[in-house]
PDB file of C-alpha atoms in Angstrom:
ATOM      1  CA  UNK B 608       0.000   0.000   0.000  1.00 31.00           C
ATOM      2  CA  UNK B 609       1.351   3.426  -0.950  1.00 32.00           C
ATOM      3  CA  UNK B 610       0.405   7.084  -0.729  1.00 35.00           C
ATOM      4  CA  UNK B 611      -2.370   8.349   1.533  1.00 34.00           C
ATOM      5  CA  UNK B 612      -3.806   4.878   2.082  1.00 38.00           C
ATOM      6  CA  UNK B 613      -0.522   3.676   3.537  1.00 39.00           C
ATOM      7  CA  UNK B 614      -0.339   6.729   5.827  1.00 43.00           C
ATOM      8  CA  UNK B 615      -3.826   5.998   7.191  1.00 40.00           C
ATOM      9  CA  UNK B 616      -2.891   2.355   7.785  1.00 51.00           C
ATOM     10  CA  UNK B 617       0.267   3.324   9.678  1.00 55.00           C
ATOM     11  CA  UNK B 618      -1.583   5.918  11.741  1.00 50.00           C
ATOM     12  CA  UNK B 619      -4.154   3.341  12.787  1.00 52.00           C
ATOM     13  CA  UNK B 620      -1.541   0.721  13.687  1.00 76.00           C
ATOM     14  CA  UNK B 621      -1.856  -0.037  17.386  1.00 83.00           C
ATOM     15  CA  UNK B 622       1.407   0.130  19.303  1.00 94.00           C
ATOM     16  CA  UNK B 623       1.276  -2.191  22.305  1.00 92.00           C
ATOM     17  CA  UNK B 624       3.903  -0.350  24.363  1.00 95.00           C
ATOM     18  CA  UNK B 625       5.964   2.774  23.730  1.00 96.00           C
ATOM     19  CA  UNK B 626       8.767   2.815  26.324  1.00 95.00           C
ATOM     20  CA  UNK B 627      10.691   5.074  23.956  1.00 94.00           C
ATOM     21  CA  UNK B 628       8.272   7.836  25.034  1.00 95.00           C
ATOM     22  CA  UNK B 629      10.587   8.421  27.989  1.00 91.00           C
ATOM     23  CA  UNK B 630       8.783   6.152  30.439  1.00 91.00           C
ATOM     24  CA  UNK B 631      11.602   3.579  30.335  1.00 87.00           C
ATOM     25  CA  UNK B 632      14.995   5.004  29.502  1.00 82.00           C
ATOM     26  CA  UNK B 633      17.788   2.800  28.110  1.00 84.00           C
ATOM     27  CA  UNK B 634      20.428   1.480  30.528  1.00 84.00           C
ATOM     28  CA  UNK B 635      18.182   1.711  33.587  1.00 86.00           C
ATOM     29  CA  UNK B 636      16.560  -1.088  35.606  1.00 85.00           C
ATOM     30  CA  UNK B 637      13.124   0.486  35.967  1.00 87.00           C
ATOM     31  CA  UNK B 638      11.141  -2.320  37.619  1.00 91.00           C
ATOM     32  CA  UNK B 639       7.409  -1.925  38.160  1.00 93.00           C
ATOM     33  CA  UNK B 640       4.850  -4.069  39.972  1.00 95.00           C
ATOM     34  CA  UNK B 641       2.672  -6.099  37.582  1.00 96.00           C
ATOM     35  CA  UNK B 642      -0.832  -7.392  38.238  1.00 96.00           C
ATOM     36  CA  UNK B 643      -1.136 -11.192  37.776  1.00 95.00           C
ATOM     37  CA  UNK B 644      -3.777 -10.848  35.065  1.00 96.00           C
ATOM     38  CA  UNK B 645      -1.258  -8.929  32.931  1.00 97.00           C
ATOM     39  CA  UNK B 646       1.621 -11.384  33.283  1.00 98.00           C
ATOM     40  CA  UNK B 647       1.310 -12.988  29.820  1.00 98.00           C
ATOM     41  CA  UNK B 648      -0.368 -11.033  27.023  1.00 97.00           C
ATOM     42  CA  UNK B 649      -1.128 -13.063  23.878  1.00 96.00           C
ATOM     43  CA  UNK B 650      -2.308 -11.183  20.813  1.00 95.00           C
ATOM     44  CA  UNK B 651      -3.277 -11.792  17.199  1.00 93.00           C
ATOM     45  CA  UNK B 652       0.255 -12.948  16.319  1.00 95.00           C
ATOM     46  CA  UNK B 653       0.148 -15.853  18.804  1.00 95.00           C
ATOM     47  CA  UNK B 654      -0.317 -18.676  16.311  1.00 93.00           C
ATOM     48  CA  UNK B 655       2.238 -17.337  13.837  1.00 94.00           C
ATOM     49  CA  UNK B 656       4.907 -16.814  16.503  1.00 96.00           C
ATOM     50  CA  UNK B 657       4.357 -20.205  18.151  1.00 95.00           C
ATOM     51  CA  UNK B 658       4.783 -21.851  14.742  1.00 93.00           C
ATOM     52  CA  UNK B 659       7.961 -19.834  14.250  1.00 96.00           C
ATOM     53  CA  UNK B 660       9.294 -21.019  17.612  1.00 96.00           C
ATOM     54  CA  UNK B 661       8.642 -24.638  16.596  1.00 94.00           C
ATOM     55  CA  UNK B 662      10.577 -24.063  13.391  1.00 95.00           C
ATOM     56  CA  UNK B 663      13.485 -22.347  15.146  1.00 97.00           C
ATOM     57  CA  UNK B 664      13.921 -25.182  17.640  1.00 97.00           C
ATOM     58  CA  UNK B 665      13.919 -27.728  14.823  1.00 96.00           C
ATOM     59  CA  UNK B 666      16.453 -25.672  12.886  1.00 97.00           C
ATOM     60  CA  UNK B 667      18.789 -24.435  15.629  1.00 97.00           C
ATOM     61  CA  UNK B 668      18.420 -26.909  18.522  1.00 97.00           C
ATOM     62  CA  UNK B 669      20.559 -25.965  21.532  1.00 97.00           C
ATOM     63  CA  UNK B 670      21.170 -22.500  20.131  1.00 97.00           C
ATOM     64  CA  UNK B 671      17.612 -21.620  21.196  1.00 98.00           C
ATOM     65  CA  UNK B 672      16.677 -24.349  23.715  1.00 98.00           C
ATOM     66  CA  UNK B 673      19.068 -25.528  26.415  1.00 98.00           C
ATOM     67  CA  UNK B 674      18.903 -26.664  30.036  1.00 98.00           C
ATOM     68  CA  UNK B 675      21.228 -27.850  32.766  1.00 98.00           C
ATOM     69  CA  UNK B 676      20.736 -31.302  34.250  1.00 98.00           C
ATOM     70  CA  UNK B 677      18.791 -30.969  37.480  1.00 98.00           C
ATOM     71  CA  UNK B 678      16.451 -28.246  36.223  1.00 98.00           C
ATOM     72  CA  UNK B 679      13.688 -30.646  35.157  1.00 98.00           C
ATOM     73  CA  UNK B 680      11.510 -29.961  38.195  1.00 98.00           C
ATOM     74  CA  UNK B 681      11.807 -26.204  37.756  1.00 98.00           C
ATOM     75  CA  UNK B 682      10.947 -26.579  34.075  1.00 98.00           C
ATOM     76  CA  UNK B 683       7.866 -28.569  35.023  1.00 98.00           C
ATOM     77  CA  UNK B 684       6.966 -25.884  37.517  1.00 98.00           C
ATOM     78  CA  UNK B 685       7.004 -23.328  34.705  1.00 98.00           C
ATOM     79  CA  UNK B 686       4.885 -25.578  32.484  1.00 97.00           C
ATOM     80  CA  UNK B 687       2.350 -26.196  35.255  1.00 96.00           C
ATOM     81  CA  UNK B 688       2.179 -22.495  36.020  1.00 97.00           C
ATOM     82  CA  UNK B 689       1.404 -21.627  32.409  1.00 97.00           C
ATOM     83  CA  UNK B 690      -1.094 -24.466  32.008  1.00 95.00           C
ATOM     84  CA  UNK B 691      -3.057 -23.134  34.975  1.00 95.00           C
ATOM     85  CA  UNK B 692      -2.700 -19.467  34.065  1.00 97.00           C
ATOM     86  CA  UNK B 693      -3.343 -19.287  30.327  1.00 96.00           C
ATOM     87  CA  UNK B 694      -6.811 -20.904  30.046  1.00 95.00           C
ATOM     88  CA  UNK B 695      -7.932 -19.037  33.178  1.00 96.00           C
ATOM     89  CA  UNK B 696      -6.855 -15.557  32.077  1.00 96.00           C
ATOM     90  CA  UNK B 697      -7.028 -15.938  28.280  1.00 96.00           C
ATOM     91  CA  UNK B 698      -9.861 -18.362  27.471  1.00 94.00           C
ATOM     92  CA  UNK B 699     -10.269 -16.866  23.988  1.00 92.00           C
ATOM     93  CA  UNK B 700      -6.760 -18.011  23.059  1.00 93.00           C
ATOM     94  CA  UNK B 701      -6.347 -21.181  25.154  1.00 94.00           C
ATOM     95  CA  UNK B 702      -8.479 -24.203  25.949  1.00 90.00           C
ATOM     96  CA  UNK B 703      -7.329 -27.009  28.232  1.00 90.00           C
ATOM     97  CA  UNK B 704      -8.358 -30.553  27.262  1.00 84.00           C
ATOM     98  CA  UNK B 705      -6.915 -33.439  29.307  1.00 82.00           C
ATOM     99  CA  UNK B 706      -3.194 -33.518  28.457  1.00 87.00           C
ATOM    100  CA  UNK B 707      -3.545 -31.021  25.638  1.00 90.00           C
ATOM    101  CA  UNK B 708      -3.872 -27.264  25.368  1.00 92.00           C
ATOM    102  CA  UNK B 709      -5.357 -25.780  22.233  1.00 88.00           C
ATOM    103  CA  UNK B 710      -3.307 -22.677  21.458  1.00 88.00           C
ATOM    104  CA  UNK B 711      -4.801 -20.310  18.880  1.00 69.00           C
ATOM    105  CA  UNK B 712      -6.327 -23.278  17.062  1.00 66.00           C
ATOM    106  CA  UNK B 713      -3.232 -25.500  17.290  1.00 75.00           C
ATOM    107  CA  UNK B 714      -2.904 -28.477  19.632  1.00 80.00           C
ATOM    108  CA  UNK B 715       0.006 -28.765  22.080  1.00 84.00           C
ATOM    109  CA  UNK B 716       0.565 -32.031  23.936  1.00 88.00           C
ATOM    110  CA  UNK B 717       1.723 -30.845  27.356  1.00 92.00           C
ATOM    111  CA  UNK B 718       2.439 -34.450  28.419  1.00 92.00           C
ATOM    112  CA  UNK B 719       4.768 -35.223  25.503  1.00 93.00           C
ATOM    113  CA  UNK B 720       7.849 -36.505  27.316  1.00 92.00           C
ATOM    114  CA  UNK B 721       9.901 -36.522  24.112  1.00 94.00           C
ATOM    115  CA  UNK B 722      10.245 -32.777  24.733  1.00 96.00           C
ATOM    116  CA  UNK B 723      11.676 -31.241  27.889  1.00 97.00           C
ATOM    117  CA  UNK B 724       9.039 -29.381  29.948  1.00 98.00           C
ATOM    118  CA  UNK B 725      10.508 -25.974  29.066  1.00 98.00           C
ATOM    119  CA  UNK B 726      10.163 -26.840  25.385  1.00 97.00           C
ATOM    120  CA  UNK B 727       6.469 -27.575  25.863  1.00 96.00           C
ATOM    121  CA  UNK B 728       6.022 -24.430  27.962  1.00 97.00           C
ATOM    122  CA  UNK B 729       7.685 -22.233  25.354  1.00 97.00           C
ATOM    123  CA  UNK B 730       5.319 -23.460  22.656  1.00 96.00           C
ATOM    124  CA  UNK B 731       2.376 -22.072  24.602  1.00 96.00           C
ATOM    125  CA  UNK B 732       3.407 -18.416  24.540  1.00 97.00           C
ATOM    126  CA  UNK B 733       4.997 -15.739  22.382  1.00 98.00           C
ATOM    127  CA  UNK B 734       7.425 -14.919  25.186  1.00 98.00           C
ATOM    128  CA  UNK B 735      10.881 -16.408  25.543  1.00 98.00           C
ATOM    129  CA  UNK B 736      11.384 -18.223  28.861  1.00 98.00           C
ATOM    130  CA  UNK B 737      14.607 -18.157  30.899  1.00 98.00           C
ATOM    131  CA  UNK B 738      15.100 -19.914  34.248  1.00 98.00           C
ATOM    132  CA  UNK B 739      17.610 -18.244  36.559  1.00 97.00           C
ATOM    133  CA  UNK B 740      19.144 -20.289  39.404  1.00 97.00           C
ATOM    134  CA  UNK B 741      21.331 -19.073  42.243  1.00 96.00           C
ATOM    135  CA  UNK B 742      24.729 -20.653  42.775  1.00 94.00           C
ATOM    136  CA  UNK B 743      28.023 -19.823  44.428  1.00 92.00           C
ATOM    137  CA  UNK B 744      28.713 -17.085  41.864  1.00 90.00           C
ATOM    138  CA  UNK B 745      25.235 -15.586  41.921  1.00 92.00           C
ATOM    139  CA  UNK B 746      22.207 -15.987  39.664  1.00 95.00           C
ATOM    140  CA  UNK B 747      22.921 -17.739  36.359  1.00 96.00           C
ATOM    141  CA  UNK B 748      21.029 -18.848  33.251  1.00 97.00           C
ATOM    142  CA  UNK B 749      20.249 -22.499  34.024  1.00 98.00           C
ATOM    143  CA  UNK B 750      17.630 -23.204  31.349  1.00 98.00           C
ATOM    144  CA  UNK B 751      16.235 -21.199  28.457  1.00 98.00           C
ATOM    145  CA  UNK B 752      13.912 -21.299  25.473  1.00 98.00           C
ATOM    146  CA  UNK B 753      15.279 -18.249  23.665  1.00 98.00           C
ATOM    147  CA  UNK B 754      13.763 -18.127  20.174  1.00 98.00           C
ATOM    148  CA  UNK B 755      13.820 -14.349  19.750  1.00 98.00           C
ATOM    149  CA  UNK B 756      17.188 -13.074  21.071  1.00 96.00           C
ATOM    150  CA  UNK B 757      18.066  -9.390  20.796  1.00 94.00           C
ATOM    151  CA  UNK B 758      21.612  -9.430  19.404  1.00 92.00           C
ATOM    152  CA  UNK B 759      23.003 -12.093  21.739  1.00 93.00           C
ATOM    153  CA  UNK B 760      23.703 -15.819  21.661  1.00 94.00           C
ATOM    154  CA  UNK B 761      22.404 -18.279  24.237  1.00 96.00           C
ATOM    155  CA  UNK B 762      25.493 -20.425  23.684  1.00 95.00           C
ATOM    156  CA  UNK B 763      27.708 -17.554  24.891  1.00 95.00           C
ATOM    157  CA  UNK B 764      25.643 -16.596  27.957  1.00 95.00           C
ATOM    158  CA  UNK B 765      24.351 -19.962  29.152  1.00 97.00           C
ATOM    159  CA  UNK B 766      25.464 -20.905  32.651  1.00 96.00           C
ATOM    160  CA  UNK B 767      27.051 -17.521  33.297  1.00 93.00           C
ATOM    161  CA  UNK B 768      26.195 -15.451  36.386  1.00 90.00           C
ATOM    162  CA  UNK B 769      24.442 -12.148  35.829  1.00 89.00           C
ATOM    163  CA  UNK B 770      27.607 -10.091  36.332  1.00 87.00           C
ATOM    164  CA  UNK B 771      29.188 -11.899  33.367  1.00 89.00           C
ATOM    165  CA  UNK B 772      26.014 -11.871  31.276  1.00 90.00           C
ATOM    166  CA  UNK B 773      25.997  -8.077  31.611  1.00 89.00           C
ATOM    167  CA  UNK B 774      29.777  -7.665  31.409  1.00 82.00           C
ATOM    168  CA  UNK B 775      29.588  -5.704  28.148  1.00 85.00           C
ATOM    169  CA  UNK B 776      26.536  -3.617  29.042  1.00 88.00           C
ATOM    170  CA  UNK B 777      27.632  -0.064  29.966  1.00 85.00           C
ATOM    171  CA  UNK B 778      26.806   0.659  33.599  1.00 85.00           C
ATOM    172  CA  UNK B 779      25.952  -2.961  34.441  1.00 84.00           C
ATOM    173  CA  UNK B 780      29.434  -4.463  34.718  1.00 75.00           C
ATOM    174  CA  UNK B 781      30.330  -6.574  37.731  1.00 76.00           C
ATOM    175  CA  UNK B 782      30.900  -4.323  40.728  1.00 75.00           C
ATOM    176  CA  UNK B 783      28.713  -1.543  39.326  1.00 82.00           C
ATOM    177  CA  UNK B 784      25.767  -0.136  41.260  1.00 83.00           C
ATOM    178  CA  UNK B 785      23.289  -1.573  38.754  1.00 80.00           C
ATOM    179  CA  UNK B 786      24.849  -5.037  38.972  1.00 80.00           C
ATOM    180  CA  UNK B 787      24.517  -4.969  42.751  1.00 85.00           C
ATOM    181  CA  UNK B 788      20.903  -3.808  42.528  1.00 85.00           C
ATOM    182  CA  UNK B 789      20.012  -6.646  40.150  1.00 87.00           C
ATOM    183  CA  UNK B 790      21.510  -9.307  42.410  1.00 88.00           C
ATOM    184  CA  UNK B 791      19.745  -7.915  45.483  1.00 90.00           C
ATOM    185  CA  UNK B 792      16.476  -7.660  43.596  1.00 91.00           C
ATOM    186  CA  UNK B 793      16.751 -11.313  42.531  1.00 92.00           C
ATOM    187  CA  UNK B 794      17.531 -12.348  46.112  1.00 91.00           C
ATOM    188  CA  UNK B 795      14.596 -10.412  47.565  1.00 92.00           C
ATOM    189  CA  UNK B 796      11.930 -11.140  44.962  1.00 94.00           C
ATOM    190  CA  UNK B 797       9.036 -12.786  46.807  1.00 94.00           C
ATOM    191  CA  UNK B 798       7.076 -15.711  45.331  1.00 93.00           C
ATOM    192  CA  UNK B 799       3.750 -14.450  44.019  1.00 89.00           C
ATOM    193  CA  UNK B 800       5.135 -11.030  43.138  1.00 95.00           C
ATOM    194  CA  UNK B 801       5.598 -10.203  39.454  1.00 97.00           C
ATOM    195  CA  UNK B 802       7.666  -7.279  38.219  1.00 96.00           C
ATOM    196  CA  UNK B 803       8.026  -5.883  34.715  1.00 96.00           C
ATOM    197  CA  UNK B 804      10.513  -3.704  32.863  1.00 95.00           C
ATOM    198  CA  UNK B 805      11.001  -2.558  29.286  1.00 95.00           C
ATOM    199  CA  UNK B 806      13.986  -2.233  27.039  1.00 93.00           C
ATOM    200  CA  UNK B 807      14.162  -0.819  23.519  1.00 94.00           C
ATOM    201  CA  UNK B 808      16.675  -0.659  20.718  1.00 92.00           C
ATOM    202  CA  UNK B 809      16.823  -0.008  16.968  1.00 93.00           C
ATOM    203  CA  UNK B 810      16.734  -2.885  14.461  1.00 93.00           C
ATOM    204  CA  UNK B 811      17.341  -2.616  10.738  1.00 93.00           C
ATOM    205  CA  UNK B 812      15.130  -5.514   9.682  1.00 92.00           C
ATOM    206  CA  UNK B 813      11.880  -7.138  10.792  1.00 93.00           C
ATOM    207  CA  UNK B 814      13.396 -10.216  12.436  1.00 94.00           C
ATOM    208  CA  UNK B 815      12.223 -11.747  15.697  1.00 97.00           C
ATOM    209  CA  UNK B 816      15.128 -14.231  15.616  1.00 96.00           C
ATOM    210  CA  UNK B 817      17.949 -11.703  15.855  1.00 95.00           C
ATOM    211  CA  UNK B 818      21.085 -13.187  17.464  1.00 95.00           C
ATOM    212  CA  UNK B 819      23.453 -11.128  15.304  1.00 91.00           C
ATOM    213  CA  UNK B 820      23.482  -7.365  14.936  1.00 86.00           C
ATOM    214  CA  UNK B 821      23.711  -6.119  11.363  1.00 82.00           C
ATOM    215  CA  UNK B 822      27.099  -5.023  10.087  1.00 86.00           C
ATOM    216  CA  UNK B 823      27.853  -1.383   9.326  1.00 83.00           C
ATOM    217  CA  UNK B 824      27.634  -2.165   5.598  1.00 84.00           C
ATOM    218  CA  UNK B 825      24.201  -3.784   5.961  1.00 84.00           C
ATOM    219  CA  UNK B 826      22.910  -0.846   8.007  1.00 88.00           C
ATOM    220  CA  UNK B 827      24.035   1.658   5.401  1.00 86.00           C
ATOM    221  CA  UNK B 828      21.550   0.118   2.978  1.00 88.00           C
ATOM    222  CA  UNK B 829      18.565   0.750   5.278  1.00 93.00           C
ATOM    223  CA  UNK B 830      17.295   4.332   5.655  1.00 94.00           C
ATOM    224  CA  UNK B 831      16.203   5.395   9.128  1.00 95.00           C
ATOM    225  CA  UNK B 832      12.531   5.565   8.142  1.00 95.00           C
ATOM    226  CA  UNK B 833      12.618   1.831   7.352  1.00 95.00           C
ATOM    227  CA  UNK B 834      14.075   0.823  10.709  1.00 95.00           C
ATOM    228  CA  UNK B 835      12.184  -0.831  13.559  1.00 96.00           C
ATOM    229  CA  UNK B 836      12.137  -0.073  17.260  1.00 96.00           C
ATOM    230  CA  UNK B 837      12.555  -3.390  19.049  1.00 96.00           C
ATOM    231  CA  UNK B 838      10.647  -3.335  22.341  1.00 96.00           C
ATOM    232  CA  UNK B 839      11.337  -5.969  24.992  1.00 96.00           C
ATOM    233  CA  UNK B 840       8.701  -6.517  27.669  1.00 98.00           C
ATOM    234  CA  UNK B 841      10.495  -8.415  30.427  1.00 97.00           C
ATOM    235  CA  UNK B 842       8.877  -9.952  33.499  1.00 98.00           C
ATOM    236  CA  UNK B 843      10.369 -11.632  36.550  1.00 97.00           C
ATOM    237  CA  UNK B 844       8.732 -13.903  39.093  1.00 97.00           C
ATOM    238  CA  UNK B 845      10.173 -16.315  41.642  1.00 97.00           C
ATOM    239  CA  UNK B 846       8.975 -19.900  41.355  1.00 97.00           C
ATOM    240  CA  UNK B 847       7.522 -20.897  44.747  1.00 95.00           C
ATOM    241  CA  UNK B 848       8.727 -24.533  44.788  1.00 96.00           C
ATOM    242  CA  UNK B 849      12.222 -24.438  43.271  1.00 97.00           C
ATOM    243  CA  UNK B 850      13.063 -20.881  44.315  1.00 97.00           C
ATOM    244  CA  UNK B 851      14.381 -20.247  40.797  1.00 98.00           C
ATOM    245  CA  UNK B 852      13.374 -17.105  38.925  1.00 98.00           C
ATOM    246  CA  UNK B 853      11.442 -17.186  35.667  1.00 98.00           C
ATOM    247  CA  UNK B 854      12.445 -14.392  33.316  1.00 98.00           C
ATOM    248  CA  UNK B 855      10.097 -13.846  30.352  1.00 98.00           C
ATOM    249  CA  UNK B 856      10.908 -11.727  27.305  1.00 98.00           C
ATOM    250  CA  UNK B 857       8.255 -10.638  24.815  1.00 98.00           C
ATOM    251  CA  UNK B 858       9.347  -8.860  21.633  1.00 98.00           C
ATOM    252  CA  UNK B 859       7.401  -6.199  19.745  1.00 97.00           C
ATOM    253  CA  UNK B 860       8.733  -4.710  16.493  1.00 96.00           C
ATOM    254  CA  UNK B 861       7.385  -1.209  15.853  1.00 96.00           C
ATOM    255  CA  UNK B 862       8.124   0.242  12.388  1.00 96.00           C
ATOM    256  CA  UNK B 863       9.612   3.708  12.741  1.00 96.00           C
ATOM    257  CA  UNK B 864       7.284   4.847   9.944  1.00 95.00           C
ATOM    258  CA  UNK B 865       4.278   3.703  11.984  1.00 95.00           C
ATOM    259  CA  UNK B 866       5.543   5.430  15.124  1.00 95.00           C
ATOM    260  CA  UNK B 867       5.971   8.689  13.244  1.00 95.00           C
ATOM    261  CA  UNK B 868       2.438   8.407  11.833  1.00 94.00           C
ATOM    262  CA  UNK B 869       0.835   8.276  15.290  1.00 94.00           C
ATOM    263  CA  UNK B 870      -1.256  11.193  16.591  1.00 93.00           C
ATOM    264  CA  UNK B 871       1.380  11.767  19.283  1.00 94.00           C
ATOM    265  CA  UNK B 872       4.302  11.406  16.852  1.00 95.00           C
ATOM    266  CA  UNK B 873       5.817  14.752  17.895  1.00 95.00           C
ATOM    267  CA  UNK B 874       6.117  13.641  21.529  1.00 95.00           C
ATOM    268  CA  UNK B 875       7.471  10.208  20.568  1.00 96.00           C
ATOM    269  CA  UNK B 876      10.001  11.676  18.122  1.00 96.00           C
ATOM    270  CA  UNK B 877      11.199  14.263  20.627  1.00 96.00           C
ATOM    271  CA  UNK B 878      11.647  11.675  23.376  1.00 96.00           C
ATOM    272  CA  UNK B 879      13.506   9.186  21.182  1.00 95.00           C
ATOM    273  CA  UNK B 880      15.793  11.868  19.750  1.00 96.00           C
ATOM    274  CA  UNK B 881      16.571  13.222  23.216  1.00 96.00           C
ATOM    275  CA  UNK B 882      17.448   9.767  24.520  1.00 95.00           C
ATOM    276  CA  UNK B 883      19.557   8.832  21.512  1.00 96.00           C
ATOM    277  CA  UNK B 884      21.511  12.091  21.782  1.00 96.00           C
ATOM    278  CA  UNK B 885      22.040  11.583  25.513  1.00 95.00           C
ATOM    279  CA  UNK B 886      23.694   8.163  25.071  1.00 94.00           C
ATOM    280  CA  UNK B 887      27.404   7.976  25.685  1.00 94.00           C
ATOM    281  CA  UNK B 888      29.695   6.662  22.950  1.00 94.00           C
ATOM    282  CA  UNK B 889      29.913   3.333  24.791  1.00 93.00           C
ATOM    283  CA  UNK B 890      26.131   3.080  25.053  1.00 93.00           C
ATOM    284  CA  UNK B 891      25.720   4.017  21.398  1.00 93.00           C
ATOM    285  CA  UNK B 892      28.238   1.360  20.360  1.00 90.00           C
ATOM    286  CA  UNK B 893      26.539  -1.283  22.520  1.00 89.00           C
ATOM    287  CA  UNK B 894      23.203  -0.512  20.846  1.00 88.00           C
ATOM    288  CA  UNK B 895      24.831  -0.812  17.417  1.00 88.00           C
ATOM    289  CA  UNK B 896      23.979   2.790  16.572  1.00 91.00           C
ATOM    290  CA  UNK B 897      27.404   4.322  16.061  1.00 91.00           C
ATOM    291  CA  UNK B 898      27.030   4.556  12.268  1.00 92.00           C
ATOM    292  CA  UNK B 899      23.324   5.445  12.213  1.00 94.00           C
ATOM    293  CA  UNK B 900      22.555   7.551  15.289  1.00 95.00           C
ATOM    294  CA  UNK B 901      22.935  10.898  13.505  1.00 96.00           C
ATOM    295  CA  UNK B 902      20.647   9.779  10.682  1.00 96.00           C
ATOM    296  CA  UNK B 903      18.000   8.494  13.096  1.00 96.00           C
ATOM    297  CA  UNK B 904      18.105  11.662  15.201  1.00 97.00           C
ATOM    298  CA  UNK B 905      17.817  13.817  12.072  1.00 96.00           C
ATOM    299  CA  UNK B 906      14.675  11.933  11.010  1.00 96.00           C
ATOM    300  CA  UNK B 907      13.158  12.298  14.467  1.00 96.00           C
ATOM    301  CA  UNK B 908      13.972  16.013  14.679  1.00 95.00           C
ATOM    302  CA  UNK B 909      12.482  16.528  11.216  1.00 93.00           C
ATOM    303  CA  UNK B 910       9.258  14.822  12.319  1.00 86.00           C
ATOM    304  CA  UNK B 911       9.265  16.863  15.498  1.00 74.00           C
ATOM    305  CA  UNK B 912       9.501  20.061  13.490  1.00 64.00           C
ATOM    306  CA  UNK B 913       6.785  19.085  11.018  1.00 53.00           C
ATOM    307  CA  UNK B 914       4.398  18.075  13.785  1.00 49.00           C
ATOM    308  CA  UNK B 915       5.164  21.267  15.708  1.00 44.00           C
ATOM    309  CA  UNK B 916       4.432  23.441  12.666  1.00 38.00           C
ATOM    310  CA  UNK B 917       1.124  21.640  12.119  1.00 37.00           C
ATOM    311  CA  UNK B 918      -0.157  22.318  15.623  1.00 40.00           C
TER     312      UNK B 918
END
């Protein structure tokens, strides 16, 4: 669709969350209390994304699905939790039937022992599922179904404590204030309490499976108006039996063109431009924006000016 019709379509596109409006700034922890009924939020892409997760596991194996020995009971705890929660809170998308759950019209055998419990659990939701377990070196990734990574590899982070997982994240290195806060938050998270945070970054293609950031050459071929803002909705809850922590990650890909066609585009453009300009060189490099930040900011400032003139 082109011309005015395309503009109307973009303007009407519903954006699930807009943390780039300044409500959740990059490189901050920003945890908020979450009501149980809002823990998992399936939408119209549920069936398509579950099918994609099936395909990714078949294609990539341990690169997206991996678990330590001894985590089977915690995995089952996650599966049981989802099997109770999803039909109760989202009956339009899920129906329980004996050992099966019908997910968006597709049948999932939750008793299929040829798949590890976390595998079965991950095929019920659009979210990625990561089980964190505390050891002598702190909280580590002990099991994960990570189909939609945001520029990182499960094979490189698996089994590492949080300080090492975040070793290359500016401001979150081991010994930093943020690293200490994360470890204390994990220690003190009470069973039954759910917290949520958001993260956002810029992607240069519409790819949910995104373990590798694009090269500088690849980015040069994509104008800023064709980029996507990759929103991560992350939740944390402590499992009451195992004491492990379940970390969920849901990905939303918002086309920049759609964002800038929203009624509040001026406010969104101003906030994103301000935050991008405020990033340090290290933060900009970590986000993969070194080559494209100026171009993205220029687009946002142009939109800001146009929207301001129209008011």
